[in-house]
Amino acid sequence: MDPVYVKNLTKIYGDTAALKGISFNVNRGEIYCLVGPNGAGKTTTFRILSTLILPTSGEAYIEGYSVVDEPEKVREVISYLPEDVGTYKNLTGYEYLKFVASVYFRDHRSILDAIKRGIEISDLTDEELNRPMKTYSKGMKRRIQIARALMVEPRIAILDEPGSGLDPVQKHYIRKIIKLYAKREGTTVLMSTHEMAEAEEICDRVAILYSGEIVARGTPKEIIDRLGESSLEKAFIKIVSSSGDGI
Amino acid sequence: MIKDPRIWIPVLISFIIFPVIGVIQNSFLTGQFQQAVEKPINVGIILSGNRYEENLLYRVLNSISERYGINLNIYRGDGLDSFDALVIIGFASENAIPRYSSLIIYTASPQLLGGQVVLSRIQSFINEAAAIALSDLQGIDRATLESIRNPVSHLSVPYIKEKNALALVDPREFISISFTSLTIIIIIAMISILIAQYSAISMAIENEEKTIEVMLTMPIKRSYIILGKLTASGFIGGLSILGFVVGFTVYSKIFLESFTSAGARGGDGSGGGYVIGETIPRMLRDIVSQIDPDIKIYGSISEALQPNPIYLPLLTIYILVAIITMASIGILIGGLSSDVRMAMTLSSNLTLPIIFVSVALAYINIEPGSILSKILISIPVISAVAVSKVALIAQPTMDMVVYLALNLFISMILVYVSGRVLDIEIMERMNRKLSSMRLLRFRR
Ligand SMILES: Nc1ncnc2c1ncn2[C@@H]1O[C@H](COP(=O)(O)OP(=O)(O)OP(=O)(O)O)[C@@H](O)[C@H]1O
Ligand SMILES: [Mg+2]
């Protein structure tokens, strides 16, 4: 079974249907992106896949484990980066990485290795790592979170807008790191973005989510070619303006 | 969590609050009190009629003034502020019964808390002198005077109903013991509130700092998270208990020391040691054995108030259950609060009812075995207060185990419910409800 398998997933909040029966699957080691405008349902999908909320109907499996019936198994193989995650203000970056590492690993060696990877990914200096995280800039906070998520070498990393709120340099750095980790460690990455340029650069395959439905899918190039556009951004706008017709 | 100042500052406060109060009281209140007890008092005397009896009193006053630490002078019109008090002595004989009168004008200042003490020192000084003067006038010797002034030698023996026992101890000691047990009750109540607050804050920190989502997707069992929060709050609660107890001990030491030393220096001679000889207990035993041969007689306060050894583990469990209960209530509150301030506000609502119930429990005598007592002893936290109240005197009964089980059951339900709250959807829904309620309140 594929690392991520989603079938007819729906989520209804009161009288808003956040997800209207989406289906997709992610192959091992690929970077799969959900792209779409605000309110499309990206975060909702990720929250279901990371066992935070239950779907209204449909199926979702992570590494063959049902997110509904075996959430504890799912949590062992994923690592989730929420879109507006915070940091423990009074912990230092180092203490935080150490805490997370000790949650995922038992033996001392693996814990130290994980922390080492975390420090490397975060690209923070020793001095910065030993400061309480309340003194961190947005970019530093985001980097320590990405480090936290990737350093434990999850089978599947679920990253909700990893680059949100960062400047172009930081964004570039984070993309580089994600790519590197997906390739080097064979981590399967499921991420979301509403920046088409980012999707075009980093994603092996994308699914365009619009108003709770997947309206297009494939590699960025396939989608661009199919619509005869020059970029994913243009293709996306074309799709969204004619949405409902199905492509 | 321990690193967060919002957690450790209250713990620190629990350690220092009592000693700080003690030191403040000591240096200000008892300091002034001591001063009032010790300082020499300048008293001006006016003999209103300049009669023989008044002059006699003046002479006696003069002879004992040193013992009372009083500088006595006949008033010669030098103004009020050169004296602490001006005493106008009068004498009258009504129906052939002689009597002195005194009018005391004394310097009172709102800053001087010991004003009352100064006044009572002057009064007992005049009383003493007047008694001597009157007995001289009437031809009564000192021994007779003494027996009239203290006609009965009192000895009272408290009966402890719950133990069917008499205690041959100073009843005043008993009062101080009940004061201590009241303090224990208050401490238990305060700790319960603190624990709820700690766990509420530690949960609310997760919400406020938006770290809860990550925690809930980590491979940590929900029960483990709850257990972690419970033990952390329990640990912090235990630390605070320690803080309060240590602090309270220091406080009572400071307070008692300054109080007794002041009392000893200014002692008026009455009271003194409470001595129980040999004959009285024997006599008492004879009489009591006729009333009820089963009545026990204790010779000391520690013997009389020896709690049944069963109470120690029993009370420990009750307190443990109370801690678990309050911690899970805290988790509930914290989970539903979007930030620390909200958690504080919500959990502070617990303070009043808990303190109120505890103090009420401390003062009201609840008939053991009544429905009310059964209900009270079944509810966690309240039961800990109730048990700690009776621990010193009552005998444990078998049905306490049943009530303990009930307590445990209730607290386990709360733990379960607090575990349910570790659900993003429930939290978000409740959060929205609570905030909209608060918004409504603000709009009005
Ligand atoms: N807890 C909730 N209660 C009610 N409606 C919700 C809730 N969470 C999300 N929604 C709704 O579900 C829809 C999808 O939201 P979602 O957060 O998944 O979008 P998104 O694609 O992540 O958007 P963005 O790019 O802005 O993060 C939106 O219409 C949103 O208002
Ligand atoms: Mg989102």
XYZ file of C-alpha atoms and ligand atoms in Angstrom:
723
model
C 0.000 0.000 0.000
C 1.101 3.561 -0.687
C 2.503 5.575 2.221
C -0.530 7.837 2.001
C -3.842 6.650 0.693
C -6.949 8.838 0.817
C -10.333 7.884 -0.546
C -13.561 9.934 -0.688
C -12.589 11.921 2.369
C -15.188 14.397 3.578
C -15.289 16.766 6.484
C -18.317 18.817 7.376
C -18.201 21.567 9.961
C -21.725 22.483 10.978
C -23.033 23.541 7.591
C -19.728 24.129 5.770
C -18.340 21.238 3.821
C -14.602 21.722 4.154
C -13.823 18.567 2.181
C -16.197 17.152 -0.392
C -14.860 13.664 -0.980
C -11.223 13.952 -2.009
C -9.047 11.030 -3.063
C -5.316 10.878 -3.666
C -2.290 8.752 -2.969
C 1.359 9.529 -2.371
C 4.261 7.370 -3.540
C 7.217 6.515 -1.392
C 9.936 9.134 -1.269
C 8.078 11.751 -3.279
C 7.175 15.300 -2.382
C 3.428 15.571 -2.863
C 1.793 18.967 -2.621
C -1.701 20.136 -1.963
C -2.027 23.567 -3.494
C -5.019 25.807 -3.363
C -6.354 29.162 -2.239
C -7.247 30.072 1.322
C -10.025 27.961 2.736
C -9.611 25.228 0.111
C -9.319 22.518 2.752
C -5.567 21.878 2.871
C -5.217 22.220 6.628
C -8.369 20.203 7.190
C -6.933 17.346 5.121
C -3.644 17.434 7.010
C -5.328 17.536 10.379
C -7.279 14.414 9.505
C -4.145 12.658 8.244
C -2.220 13.553 11.364
C -5.009 12.187 13.601
C -6.001 15.530 15.112
C -9.561 15.455 13.835
C -11.865 12.775 12.547
C -13.247 12.785 9.013
C -16.990 12.906 8.538
C -16.724 10.046 6.066
C -14.244 8.358 3.768
C -10.993 6.520 4.331
C -7.458 7.586 4.997
C -4.441 5.332 5.558
C -0.912 6.234 6.512
C 1.543 3.401 5.922
C -1.481 1.136 5.882
C -2.773 2.306 9.254
C -6.226 3.814 9.379
C -6.139 7.320 10.820
C -9.525 6.665 12.402
C -8.950 3.245 13.920
C -5.208 3.176 14.582
C -4.223 6.759 15.366
C -1.470 5.671 17.739
C 0.202 3.632 14.998
C -0.115 6.550 12.606
C 1.538 8.919 15.080
C 4.562 6.681 15.199
C 5.317 7.110 11.525
C 4.412 10.734 10.898
C 5.727 14.080 11.851
C 3.367 17.010 11.530
C 4.186 20.671 11.100
C 1.045 22.764 11.658
C 0.774 25.992 9.698
C 0.752 28.298 12.725
C 2.622 26.264 15.264
C 4.111 27.976 18.274
C 7.134 27.335 20.423
C 7.489 26.898 24.146
C 8.593 30.396 25.041
C 10.755 29.494 27.986
C 12.557 26.508 26.523
C 15.749 27.003 24.588
C 15.938 25.680 21.044
C 18.336 23.004 22.196
C 16.107 21.871 25.065
C 13.192 21.655 22.688
C 15.062 19.489 20.178
C 16.255 17.282 23.012
C 12.738 16.895 24.367
C 11.332 15.936 20.973
C 14.179 13.524 20.267
C 13.572 11.760 23.562
C 9.903 11.325 22.692
C 10.749 9.488 19.471
C 13.834 7.567 20.497
C 14.748 5.433 23.447
C 18.485 4.875 23.238
C 21.000 7.565 23.936
C 22.845 7.209 20.636
C 19.742 7.752 18.487
C 18.698 10.713 20.607
C 22.067 12.388 20.131
C 22.011 11.658 16.404
C 18.547 13.161 16.090
C 19.603 16.284 17.962
C 22.629 16.590 15.707
C 20.424 16.386 12.618
C 18.058 18.905 14.195
C 20.838 21.390 14.816
C 22.044 20.933 11.263
C 18.595 21.493 9.752
C 17.787 24.470 11.952
C 21.042 26.143 10.885
C 21.044 28.006 14.205
C 24.268 28.923 15.971
C 25.200 27.495 19.352
C 24.444 30.802 20.970
C 21.008 30.927 19.357
C 20.228 27.352 20.324
C 20.886 28.139 23.952
C 18.528 31.080 24.076
C 14.881 30.798 25.155
C 12.771 30.492 22.050
C 10.767 33.591 22.898
C 13.762 35.548 21.665
C 13.616 33.892 18.241
C 12.536 35.657 15.080
C 9.715 34.181 13.028
C 12.214 32.626 10.650
C 14.191 31.034 13.465
C 11.009 29.641 15.018
C 9.966 28.161 11.713
C 13.396 26.662 11.173
C 13.474 25.022 14.579
C 10.020 23.594 13.872
C 11.087 22.177 10.538
C 14.172 20.786 12.213
C 11.981 19.244 14.888
C 9.743 17.649 12.271
C 12.472 16.269 10.018
C 15.199 15.298 12.472
C 13.240 12.323 13.810
C 13.327 10.838 10.292
C 9.616 10.168 10.040
C 8.433 7.845 7.311
C 6.025 10.610 6.317
C 6.430 14.308 6.976
C 3.222 16.323 6.802
C 4.182 19.955 6.404
C 1.438 22.585 6.312
C 2.824 25.623 4.499
C 6.387 25.138 5.685
C 7.530 28.437 4.244
C 4.664 30.605 5.457
C 5.638 34.009 6.751
C 9.266 33.727 5.701
C 11.368 35.967 3.500
C 12.549 34.664 0.098
C 15.980 33.694 1.391
C 14.551 31.675 4.267
C 11.949 30.141 1.983
C 14.641 29.063 -0.384
C 16.628 27.535 2.447
C 13.653 25.592 3.709
C 12.820 24.238 0.262
C 16.388 23.130 -0.121
C 16.274 21.304 3.199
C 12.993 19.563 2.427
C 14.245 18.428 -0.953
C 17.487 17.226 0.545
C 15.737 15.222 3.219
C 13.241 13.686 0.863
C 16.043 12.531 -1.382
C 18.682 11.621 1.195
C 16.569 9.939 3.873
C 13.825 8.752 1.581
C 11.259 10.610 3.629
C 7.870 10.879 1.993
C 6.740 14.491 2.146
C 3.159 15.684 2.003
C 3.064 19.443 2.044
C 0.757 22.309 1.259
C 1.323 25.720 -0.214
C -0.609 28.399 -1.980
C 2.434 29.609 -3.795
C 2.547 28.163 -7.250
C 6.184 29.044 -7.850
C 7.105 27.065 -4.792
C 5.016 24.121 -5.906
C 6.545 24.179 -9.349
C 10.049 24.190 -7.921
C 9.786 21.554 -5.226
C 6.838 19.212 -5.766
C 7.071 15.950 -7.615
C 3.295 15.863 -7.943
C 0.575 18.315 -6.991
C -3.141 18.169 -6.375
C -4.973 21.429 -6.781
C -7.581 21.738 -4.098
C -10.369 24.185 -4.566
C -13.276 24.596 -2.215
C -12.954 21.114 -0.786
C -12.451 19.340 -4.085
C -9.430 18.271 -6.084
C -9.831 20.017 -9.416
C -6.535 18.988 -11.014
C -3.636 16.652 -10.330
C -0.360 15.479 -11.792
C 3.229 16.703 -12.030
C 3.520 20.476 -12.315
C 4.662 20.066 -15.875
C 1.699 17.860 -16.803
C -0.752 20.386 -15.444
C 0.959 23.296 -17.180
C 1.093 21.443 -20.473
C -2.479 20.209 -20.262
C -3.715 23.764 -19.880
C -1.282 25.184 -22.384
C 0.039 27.762 -19.963
C 3.538 28.943 -19.216
C 3.487 28.493 -15.459
C 1.640 26.660 -12.734
C 0.369 29.966 -11.433
C -1.360 30.790 -14.713
C -2.692 27.260 -14.980
C -4.017 27.497 -11.465
C -5.851 30.737 -12.142
C -7.343 29.291 -15.283
C -8.575 26.262 -13.383
C -10.000 28.259 -10.532
C -11.860 30.691 -12.795
C -13.458 27.856 -14.715
C -13.838 25.579 -11.744
C -16.711 23.207 -11.564
C -16.183 22.037 -15.137
C -13.672 19.461 -14.008
C -10.359 18.980 -15.722
C 6.776 23.353 32.160
C 8.608 23.808 35.414
C 10.781 26.337 33.653
C 7.854 28.632 32.992
C 7.766 31.533 35.446
C 3.991 31.395 35.440
C 4.401 28.030 37.152
C 7.334 28.491 39.454
C 6.591 31.952 40.765
C 3.440 30.800 42.616
C 5.435 27.899 44.088
C 8.054 30.318 45.308
C 5.350 32.509 46.779
C 3.941 29.568 48.702
C 7.311 29.187 50.379
C 7.788 32.756 51.399
C 4.311 34.107 52.018
C 3.959 33.011 55.641
C 7.481 33.947 56.763
C 7.065 37.321 55.082
C 3.783 37.900 56.887
C 5.457 36.751 60.089
C 8.383 39.109 59.704
C 6.135 42.018 58.846
C 3.863 41.323 61.791
C 6.829 40.858 64.023
C 8.554 44.060 63.128
C 5.495 46.258 62.979
C 2.676 44.878 65.013
C 4.412 42.983 67.762
C 7.158 45.572 67.784
C 4.648 48.212 68.737
C 2.936 45.850 71.074
C 6.194 45.093 72.796
C 7.006 48.742 73.048
C 3.637 49.404 74.639
C 4.236 46.605 77.117
C 7.761 47.563 78.030
C 8.124 51.289 77.836
C 7.958 53.375 81.000
C 4.737 55.309 81.245
C 4.605 58.867 82.470
C 1.501 59.352 84.548
C 0.351 62.623 86.058
C -1.932 62.442 89.090
C -4.567 64.877 90.232
C -6.190 64.214 93.572
C -9.613 65.732 93.043
C -10.593 66.263 96.663
C -7.217 66.094 98.370
C -8.813 63.878 101.017
C -7.044 61.468 103.312
C -8.156 58.434 101.313
C -6.890 59.947 98.109
C -3.524 60.727 99.640
C -3.352 57.178 100.953
C -3.941 55.849 97.456
C -1.279 58.172 96.115
C 1.204 56.818 98.630
C 0.410 53.218 97.722
C 0.625 54.073 94.032
C 4.042 55.542 94.601
C 5.226 52.479 96.454
C 4.291 50.048 93.681
C 4.873 52.290 90.648
C 8.326 50.959 89.927
C 7.059 47.408 89.633
C 4.578 48.598 86.999
C 7.171 50.633 85.097
C 5.336 53.863 85.743
C 6.774 57.294 86.474
C 4.298 58.903 88.803
C 4.132 62.658 89.362
C 1.618 65.023 90.826
C 0.248 67.115 88.016
C 1.328 70.726 88.319
C -0.306 72.232 85.298
C 2.466 71.436 82.820
C 0.147 70.615 79.958
C -1.189 67.321 78.688
C 1.526 66.406 76.269
C 4.238 65.908 78.870
C 2.366 62.813 80.116
C 1.219 59.593 78.530
C -1.785 59.770 80.782
C -3.347 62.065 83.301
C -5.272 60.365 86.106
C -7.810 62.179 88.210
C -8.427 60.285 91.435
C -11.634 60.615 93.365
C -13.041 58.960 96.487
C -16.604 58.486 97.611
C -18.372 56.453 100.197
C -21.815 55.338 99.146
C -23.968 53.560 101.715
C -20.853 53.328 103.829
C -19.013 51.363 101.114
C -15.814 53.180 100.175
C -14.830 53.310 96.520
C -12.245 55.046 94.432
C -12.868 56.503 91.042
C -10.424 57.409 88.363
C -10.667 59.374 85.186
C -7.827 58.555 82.810
C -6.985 60.907 80.002
C -4.479 59.097 77.852
C -2.612 59.888 74.722
C -4.030 57.893 71.881
C -2.588 57.977 68.445
C -3.816 55.981 65.503
C -0.213 55.003 64.854
C 0.180 53.512 68.276
C -1.455 50.102 68.172
C -0.414 49.503 71.762
C -2.562 52.341 73.132
C -4.950 49.853 74.616
C -2.077 48.038 76.297
C -0.806 51.224 77.905
C -4.278 51.960 79.210
C -4.731 48.517 80.700
C -1.334 48.756 82.364
C -2.372 51.992 84.057
C -5.708 50.516 85.057
C -4.269 47.431 86.667
C -1.703 49.624 88.398
C -4.473 51.734 89.919
C -6.588 48.693 90.697
C -3.793 47.075 92.623
C -3.051 50.216 94.605
C -6.731 50.855 95.294
C -7.253 47.307 96.565
C -4.369 47.719 98.992
C -5.525 51.167 100.083
C -9.127 50.015 100.616
C -8.084 46.959 102.593
C -5.960 49.211 104.814
C -8.906 51.525 105.295
C -11.183 48.615 106.213
C -8.610 46.863 108.339
C -8.377 43.762 106.131
C -5.075 41.922 106.063
C -3.288 41.071 102.821
C -4.009 37.352 102.932
C -7.741 37.910 103.254
C -7.548 40.435 100.459
C -5.849 37.882 98.263
C -8.491 35.244 98.952
C -11.291 37.669 98.161
C -9.653 38.648 94.931
C -9.120 35.038 93.856
C -11.847 33.180 95.728
C -11.829 30.023 93.589
C -8.959 28.094 92.086
C -10.220 26.867 88.747
C -9.225 23.748 86.948
C -11.100 22.647 83.860
C -10.712 19.439 81.991
C -11.842 19.120 78.394
C -13.899 16.088 77.475
C -13.282 14.774 73.959
C -16.565 13.300 72.949
C -15.267 11.436 69.890
C -12.724 9.565 71.984
C -14.754 9.346 75.173
C -11.756 10.721 76.991
C -10.689 13.478 79.316
C -7.503 15.430 78.772
C -5.684 16.840 81.749
C -4.301 19.728 79.775
C -4.593 23.470 79.681
C -7.753 24.233 77.696
C -5.883 27.098 76.105
C -3.593 24.572 74.475
C -6.643 23.015 72.975
C -7.610 26.284 71.419
C -4.205 26.626 69.835
C -4.541 23.091 68.499
C -7.859 23.869 66.857
C -6.238 26.950 65.406
C -3.566 24.727 63.890
C -6.115 22.309 62.483
C -8.000 25.240 60.990
C -4.758 26.273 59.365
C -4.309 22.771 57.973
C -7.780 22.950 56.496
C -7.040 26.284 54.880
C -3.756 24.954 53.556
C -5.469 21.941 51.986
C -8.033 24.228 50.405
C -5.419 26.602 49.070
C -3.277 23.801 47.724
C -6.260 22.303 45.902
C -6.910 25.613 44.253
C -3.249 26.060 43.386
C -3.058 22.612 41.838
C -6.067 23.293 39.661
C -4.460 26.537 38.661
C -1.116 24.916 37.864
C -2.557 22.292 35.600
C -4.937 24.814 34.021
C -2.005 27.090 33.289
C 0.183 24.316 31.973
C -2.578 23.237 29.577
C -3.411 26.806 28.624
C 0.250 27.463 27.856
C 0.015 24.725 25.224
C -3.033 26.398 23.767
C -1.641 29.904 23.957
C 1.729 29.011 22.512
C 0.043 26.800 19.898
C 2.102 23.763 20.777
C -0.768 21.429 21.581
C -1.234 20.250 17.984
C 2.335 19.069 17.712
C 2.124 17.352 21.073
C -1.048 15.531 20.079
C 0.506 14.210 16.881
C 3.581 12.898 18.631
C 3.728 9.219 19.523
C 2.777 9.848 23.126
C -0.256 8.101 24.549
C -3.079 10.403 25.639
C -3.137 8.700 29.007
C 0.565 9.405 29.306
C 0.062 13.103 28.590
C -2.664 13.276 31.223
C -0.549 11.320 33.649
C 2.354 13.645 32.982
C 0.231 16.700 33.640
C -1.250 15.097 36.755
C 2.097 14.139 38.220
C 3.614 17.492 37.337
C 0.752 19.291 39.058
C 0.916 16.832 41.917
C 4.631 17.430 42.252
C 4.206 21.159 42.141
C 1.294 20.874 44.533
C 3.419 18.811 46.888
C 6.149 21.401 46.665
C 3.660 24.104 47.550
C 2.333 22.077 50.469
C 5.894 21.787 51.672
C 6.320 25.502 51.121
C 3.242 26.365 53.112
C 4.052 23.984 55.921
C 7.658 25.111 56.214
C 6.569 28.704 55.862
C 3.808 28.313 58.400
C 6.162 26.686 60.897
C 8.613 29.530 60.511
C 5.757 31.961 60.799
C 4.331 30.462 63.989
C 7.806 30.353 65.472
C 8.435 33.999 64.725
C 4.995 34.963 65.911
C 4.903 32.869 69.057
C 8.396 33.834 70.084
C 7.857 37.541 69.882
C 4.449 37.168 71.438
C 5.514 35.072 74.408
C 8.648 37.083 75.040
C 6.582 40.258 75.014
C 4.025 38.598 77.245
C 6.676 37.363 79.660
C 8.246 40.771 80.040
C 4.924 42.504 80.518
C 3.329 39.676 82.434
C 0.721 40.797 84.909
C 1.313 37.848 87.184
C -2.093 36.238 86.634
C -2.485 32.891 84.937
C 1.031 31.590 84.830
C 1.764 27.908 84.512
C -1.073 25.473 84.458
C 0.001 22.944 87.016
C -1.864 19.741 87.607
C -0.752 18.048 90.729
C -1.074 14.471 91.812
C -4.255 14.592 93.834
C -6.532 16.045 91.213
C -6.043 13.282 88.612
C -6.584 10.672 91.298
C -9.728 12.423 92.479
C -10.882 12.823 88.922
C -10.306 9.176 88.182
C -12.441 8.184 91.140
C -15.269 10.432 90.157
C -15.093 9.601 86.463
C -15.037 5.882 87.031
C -18.358 6.261 88.782
C -19.819 8.159 85.834
C -18.491 5.894 83.104
C -15.773 3.302 83.699
C -14.799 3.408 79.992
C -13.692 7.017 79.996
C -9.998 7.374 79.310
C -7.868 10.052 80.866
C -4.975 11.549 78.953
C -2.196 13.388 80.708
C -0.835 15.410 77.834
C -2.054 17.112 74.738
C -0.021 14.971 72.382
C -1.445 11.866 74.005
C -4.979 13.201 73.836
C -4.713 14.188 70.217
C -2.759 11.185 69.016
C -4.432 10.440 65.705
C -5.262 6.840 65.065
C -2.370 5.462 62.955
C -4.875 4.432 60.296
C -5.488 8.098 59.626
C -2.097 8.779 58.161
C -2.467 6.545 55.095
C -6.158 7.350 54.944
C -5.597 11.080 54.899
C -2.738 10.677 52.444
C -5.036 8.869 50.038
C -7.772 11.445 50.506
C -5.290 14.227 49.771
C -3.935 12.319 46.785
C -7.429 11.909 45.412
C -7.997 15.608 46.016
C -4.836 16.446 44.076
C -5.837 14.206 41.165
C -9.313 15.683 41.141
C -8.161 19.265 41.172
C -5.456 18.596 38.597
C -7.955 17.074 36.190
C -10.372 19.928 36.756
C -7.407 22.163 35.962
C -6.671 20.253 32.769
C -10.298 20.672 31.756
C -10.214 24.382 32.429
C -6.833 24.852 30.780
C -7.790 22.794 27.749
C -10.840 24.930 27.192
C -8.994 28.207 27.674
C -7.367 29.810 24.688
C -4.738 31.530 26.806
C -3.240 31.652 30.255
C -5.220 34.678 31.331
C -8.466 32.973 30.524
C -7.346 29.871 32.430
C -6.478 31.986 35.440
C -9.811 33.766 35.343
C -11.746 30.543 35.013
C -9.817 28.690 37.685
C -9.947 31.587 40.101
C -13.689 31.018 40.165
C -12.910 27.883 42.150
C -11.280 29.834 44.957
C -14.321 31.261 46.648
C -16.487 28.137 46.849
C -13.607 25.953 48.023
C -12.407 28.366 50.692
C -15.996 28.969 51.733
C -16.840 25.292 52.066
C -13.573 24.569 53.881
C -13.954 27.358 56.393
C -17.585 26.426 56.895
C -16.506 22.829 57.462
C -13.931 24.001 59.962
C -16.462 25.837 62.063
C -19.650 23.877 61.653
C -19.999 20.756 63.672
C -21.452 18.123 61.446
C -23.076 15.219 63.157
C -21.134 12.122 62.142
C -23.369 9.675 60.347
C -25.804 12.304 59.134
C -26.750 12.421 55.476
C -24.878 15.683 55.068
C -21.686 14.252 56.466
C -22.021 11.234 54.184
C -22.400 13.442 51.140
C -19.511 15.668 52.139
C -17.167 12.798 52.738
C -17.958 11.318 49.327
C -16.864 14.353 47.365
C -13.143 14.583 46.638
C -11.311 17.625 48.040
C -14.115 18.370 50.498
C -13.600 14.931 51.970
C -9.885 15.611 52.445
C -10.765 18.722 54.401
C -13.360 16.868 56.429
C -11.064 13.962 57.202
C -8.211 16.215 58.202
C -10.588 17.948 60.564
C -11.586 14.806 62.416
C -8.243 13.017 62.120
C -6.987 14.353 65.439
C -9.951 13.298 67.474
C -12.289 10.833 65.870
C -12.009 7.078 65.526
C -11.958 5.799 61.974
C -14.815 3.610 60.891
C -14.975 0.846 58.341
C -17.361 2.676 56.046
C -14.649 5.254 55.389
C -13.266 2.757 52.900
C -16.570 2.856 51.042
C -16.464 6.638 50.915
C -12.877 6.531 49.792
C -13.913 4.274 46.927
C -16.619 6.771 46.021
C -14.049 9.553 46.065
C -11.766 7.592 43.819
C -14.602 6.832 41.458
C -15.532 10.488 41.107
C -11.940 11.540 40.550
C -11.445 8.807 37.937
C -14.465 10.078 36.047
C -12.899 13.517 36.077
C -9.591 12.137 34.857
C -11.417 10.388 32.033
C -13.285 13.553 31.095
C -10.091 15.580 31.189
C -8.538 13.008 28.867
C -11.391 13.563 26.435
C -10.545 17.219 26.319
C -7.240 16.404 24.617
C -9.064 16.583 21.358
C -8.507 19.507 19.051
C -12.082 19.522 17.813
C -13.615 19.515 21.285
C -11.179 22.135 22.484
C -11.770 24.413 19.533
C -15.515 24.105 19.812
C -15.553 24.786 23.556
C -13.062 27.545 23.107
C -15.245 29.327 20.616
C -18.239 28.950 22.915
C -16.359 30.291 25.908
C -14.934 33.228 24.010
C -18.283 34.114 22.525
C -19.708 34.036 26.035
C -16.963 36.352 27.151
C -17.542 38.614 24.167
C -21.188 38.855 25.096
C -20.252 39.795 28.598
C -17.930 42.504 27.343
C -20.516 43.946 24.990
C -23.140 44.424 27.651
N -12.967 24.243 13.146
C -13.661 24.667 12.087
N -14.955 24.950 12.210
C -15.685 25.375 11.162
N -15.182 25.547 9.934
C -13.884 25.267 9.744
C -13.056 24.825 10.804
N -11.814 24.634 10.332
C -11.868 24.953 9.015
N -13.113 25.323 8.662
C -13.532 25.724 7.314
O -13.153 24.714 6.448
C -12.696 25.280 5.218
C -11.318 24.775 4.902
O -10.392 25.311 5.839
P -8.864 24.954 5.836
O -8.262 25.567 7.028
O -8.705 23.503 5.675
O -8.316 25.707 4.536
P -6.843 25.863 3.997
O -6.834 25.313 2.641
O -5.894 25.321 4.966
O -6.710 27.447 3.928
P -5.447 28.381 4.184
O -4.670 28.404 2.932
O -6.078 29.703 4.455
O -4.727 27.829 5.345
C -12.784 26.777 5.383
O -13.977 27.221 4.773
C -12.839 26.982 6.849
O -13.588 28.121 7.173
Mg -4.368 26.062 6.012
